[in-house]
Amino acid sequence: MEEKKERYYTVDIIVHDRENAYSKVNELLHQYADIIKLRVGYPVPDENIAIVFLIVRTTNDNVGAFTGKLGNIKGVKVKSVAVN
């Protein structure tokens, strides 16, 4: 069986309902902390949103599982792009 290749991805997370969704997003970020190489968060409390930018190093399957779980949280939009 061929080993899955790890590569870098950018992950953009927009939390549209910061009050209700941000704790769930943070929980997932902690669960996947071992793949996160960079995390930049920009909360906008006045508009009840938050923007999080990540750089992760993992397999395609794992980034898909991670972003899928994030995307299933109500009020969260997520997009990932392979870097290399």
Coordinates of C-alpha atoms in Angstrom, one line a residue, residues 5-77:
K5 CA 2.0 12.1 0.8
E6 CA 1.8 15.1 3.2
R7 CA 1.8 18.6 1.7
Y8 CA 1.0 22.1 2.8
Y9 CA -2.5 23.6 2.5
T10 CA -3.9 27.0 3.4
V11 CA -7.2 26.9 5.2
D12 CA -9.5 29.9 5.4
I13 CA -12.2 29.8 8.0
I14 CA -15.0 32.4 8.2
V15 CA -17.1 32.2 11.3
H16 CA -20.4 34.1 10.6
D17 CA -21.9 33.4 14.0
R18 CA -18.9 34.0 16.3
E19 CA -21.0 33.9 19.5
N20 CA -22.4 30.4 18.9
A21 CA -19.9 28.7 16.6
Y22 CA -16.4 29.9 17.7
S23 CA -16.1 27.5 20.6
K24 CA -16.8 24.5 18.3
V25 CA -14.3 25.8 15.8
N26 CA -11.7 26.2 18.5
E27 CA -12.4 22.7 19.8
L28 CA -11.6 21.3 16.3
L29 CA -8.5 23.4 16.0
H30 CA -7.2 21.9 19.2
Q31 CA -8.0 18.4 18.0
Y32 CA -6.0 19.0 14.8
A33 CA -3.2 21.0 16.5
D34 CA -0.5 18.5 15.4
I35 CA -1.0 19.4 11.7
I36 CA -1.4 23.2 12.2
K37 CA 1.9 25.1 11.4
L38 CA 0.5 28.6 11.5
R39 CA -2.7 30.1 12.9
V40 CA -3.8 33.7 12.6
G41 CA -7.1 34.8 13.9
Y42 CA -8.9 38.1 13.4
P43 CA -12.1 38.4 15.6
V44 CA -14.6 41.1 14.7
P45 CA -16.9 41.2 17.7
D46 CA -18.9 44.2 16.5
E47 CA -20.0 42.2 13.5
N48 CA -20.2 38.8 15.3
I49 CA -17.7 37.3 12.9
A50 CA -14.1 35.9 13.0
I51 CA -11.6 35.1 10.3
V52 CA -9.0 32.4 10.8
F53 CA -6.2 31.6 8.5
L54 CA -4.2 28.4 8.8
I55 CA -1.3 26.7 7.2
V56 CA -1.4 23.0 7.7
R57 CA 0.8 20.1 6.7
T58 CA -1.1 16.8 6.2
T59 CA -2.5 14.4 3.7
N60 CA -5.3 15.2 1.3
D61 CA -7.6 12.8 3.2
N62 CA -6.9 14.4 6.5
V63 CA -7.3 18.0 5.3
G64 CA -10.6 16.8 3.8
A65 CA -11.8 15.3 7.1
F66 CA -10.7 18.4 9.0
T67 CA -12.3 21.0 6.7
G68 CA -15.4 18.8 6.3
K69 CA -15.9 18.8 10.1
L70 CA -15.4 22.6 10.2
G71 CA -17.9 23.1 7.3
N72 CA -20.5 21.1 9.1
I73 CA -20.6 23.7 12.0
K74 CA -23.5 26.0 11.5
G75 CA -22.4 29.5 10.6
V76 CA -18.9 28.5 9.4
K77 CA -17.5 28.7 5.9

